[in-house]
mmCIF file of C-alpha atoms in Angstrom:
data_model
loop_
_atom_site.group_PDB
_atom_site.id
_atom_site.type_symbol
_atom_site.label_atom_id
_atom_site.label_comp_id
_atom_site.label_asym_id
_atom_site.label_seq_id
_atom_site.Cartn_x
_atom_site.Cartn_y
_atom_site.Cartn_z
ATOM 1 C CA MET A 1 28.183 -11.597 -12.521
ATOM 2 C CA ILE A 2 25.293 -8.995 -14.541
ATOM 3 C CA THR A 3 25.361 -5.876 -13.408
ATOM 4 C CA ASP A 4 24.372 -4.710 -16.003
ATOM 5 C CA PHE A 5 20.237 -2.649 -16.358
ATOM 6 C CA LYS A 6 19.666 -3.558 -19.709
ATOM 7 C CA GLU A 7 21.770 -7.074 -19.747
ATOM 8 C CA ILE A 8 19.834 -8.340 -16.310
ATOM 9 C CA GLN A 9 16.082 -6.781 -17.741
ATOM 10 C CA ASP A 10 16.929 -8.966 -21.394
ATOM 11 C CA SER A 11 17.964 -11.436 -19.069
ATOM 12 C CA ALA A 12 14.528 -12.046 -16.881
ATOM 13 C CA LEU A 13 12.270 -11.326 -19.744
ATOM 14 C CA GLU A 14 14.183 -14.495 -21.731
ATOM 15 C CA LEU A 15 13.078 -16.467 -18.362
ATOM 16 C CA ASP A 16 9.984 -19.118 -18.772
ATOM 17 C CA GLU A 17 7.217 -17.595 -17.358
ATOM 18 C CA LYS A 18 6.578 -18.982 -13.970
ATOM 19 C CA HIS A 19 10.618 -18.240 -13.227
ATOM 20 C CA ARG A 20 9.230 -15.261 -14.198
ATOM 21 C CA ALA A 21 6.822 -14.805 -11.586
ATOM 22 C CA GLU A 22 9.120 -15.956 -9.236
ATOM 23 C CA LEU A 23 11.869 -12.924 -9.857
ATOM 24 C CA ALA A 24 8.994 -10.831 -9.756
ATOM 25 C CA LYS A 25 7.469 -11.655 -7.034
ATOM 26 C CA LYS A 26 10.963 -11.132 -5.051
ATOM 27 C CA LEU A 27 11.582 -7.819 -6.101
ATOM 28 C CA ILE A 28 7.982 -6.638 -5.355
ATOM 29 C CA ASN A 29 8.974 -7.905 -2.185
ATOM 30 C CA SER A 30 12.235 -7.082 -1.629
ATOM 31 C CA LEU A 31 9.877 -3.887 -1.886
ATOM 32 C CA GLU A 32 7.065 -3.956 0.060
ATOM 33 C CA LYS A 33 10.173 -4.344 3.125
ATOM 34 C CA SER A 34 10.800 -0.972 3.195
ATOM 35 C CA MET A 35 7.150 0.366 1.705
ATOM 36 C CA ASP A 36 5.221 -0.899 4.843
ATOM 37 C CA GLU A 37 7.963 0.668 7.259
ATOM 38 C CA ASP A 38 6.881 4.278 5.582
ATOM 39 C CA ILE A 39 3.274 3.278 4.929
ATOM 40 C CA GLU A 40 3.406 2.536 9.044
ATOM 41 C CA GLN A 41 4.574 5.816 9.884
ATOM 42 C CA ALA A 42 2.111 7.878 7.689
ATOM 43 C CA TRP A 43 -0.578 6.087 9.428
ATOM 44 C CA ILE A 44 0.869 6.602 12.740
ATOM 45 C CA ASP A 45 1.072 10.618 11.489
ATOM 46 C CA GLU A 46 -2.776 10.562 10.647
ATOM 47 C CA ILE A 47 -3.962 8.746 14.052
ATOM 48 C CA LYS A 48 -1.985 11.497 15.532
ATOM 49 C CA ARG A 49 -3.403 14.149 13.547
ATOM 50 C CA ARG A 50 -7.298 12.503 13.573
ATOM 51 C CA LYS A 51 -6.270 12.033 17.208
ATOM 52 C CA ALA A 52 -5.440 16.096 18.240
ATOM 53 C CA GLU A 53 -7.695 17.756 16.016
ATOM 54 C CA ILE A 54 -11.256 15.523 17.553
ATOM 55 C CA LYS A 55 -9.752 16.966 20.864
ATOM 56 C CA SER A 56 -9.090 20.058 19.638
ATOM 57 C CA GLY A 57 -13.223 20.043 19.041
ATOM 58 C CA LYS A 58 -12.099 20.437 15.298
ATOM 59 C CA VAL A 59 -14.361 17.348 13.918
ATOM 60 C CA ALA A 60 -16.384 15.312 15.682
ATOM 61 C CA SER A 61 -16.663 11.752 16.050
ATOM 62 C CA VAL A 62 -19.237 9.799 13.944
ATOM 63 C CA SER A 63 -20.033 6.161 14.912
ATOM 64 C CA GLY A 64 -19.358 3.178 12.543
ATOM 65 C CA GLN A 65 -23.380 2.049 13.072
ATOM 66 C CA GLU A 66 -23.567 6.216 11.199
ATOM 67 C CA VAL A 67 -21.187 6.233 8.628
ATOM 68 C CA HIS A 68 -22.619 2.675 7.248
ATOM 69 C CA LYS A 69 -26.048 4.202 7.208
ATOM 70 C CA ALA A 70 -24.890 7.383 5.393
ATOM 71 C CA ALA A 71 -23.153 4.912 2.939
ATOM 72 C CA ARG A 72 -26.260 3.183 2.608
ATOM 73 C CA GLU A 73 -27.935 6.048 1.944
ATOM 74 C CA LEU A 74 -25.002 7.426 -0.609
ATOM 75 C CA LEU A 75 -25.454 3.745 -2.731
ATOM 76 C CA LYS A 76 -29.495 4.089 -3.391
ATOM 77 C CA LYS A 77 -28.932 7.294 -5.436
#
């Protein structure tokens, strides 16, 4: 079994395009599983922070309709 990173890398780069793409997909998917958990927790934390800001009166909520109107105005400039 190949355990040296450089050997693995060199072997992977010798693969044909189809197999390199398949390997790349599998490697990315293996990373996304742990990243998904981190991203999910980050969103939960962000939601809690925003909710607290609204409840405290620090910020006011804005309707989606108002946001879209403002965005359209910005795009016209």
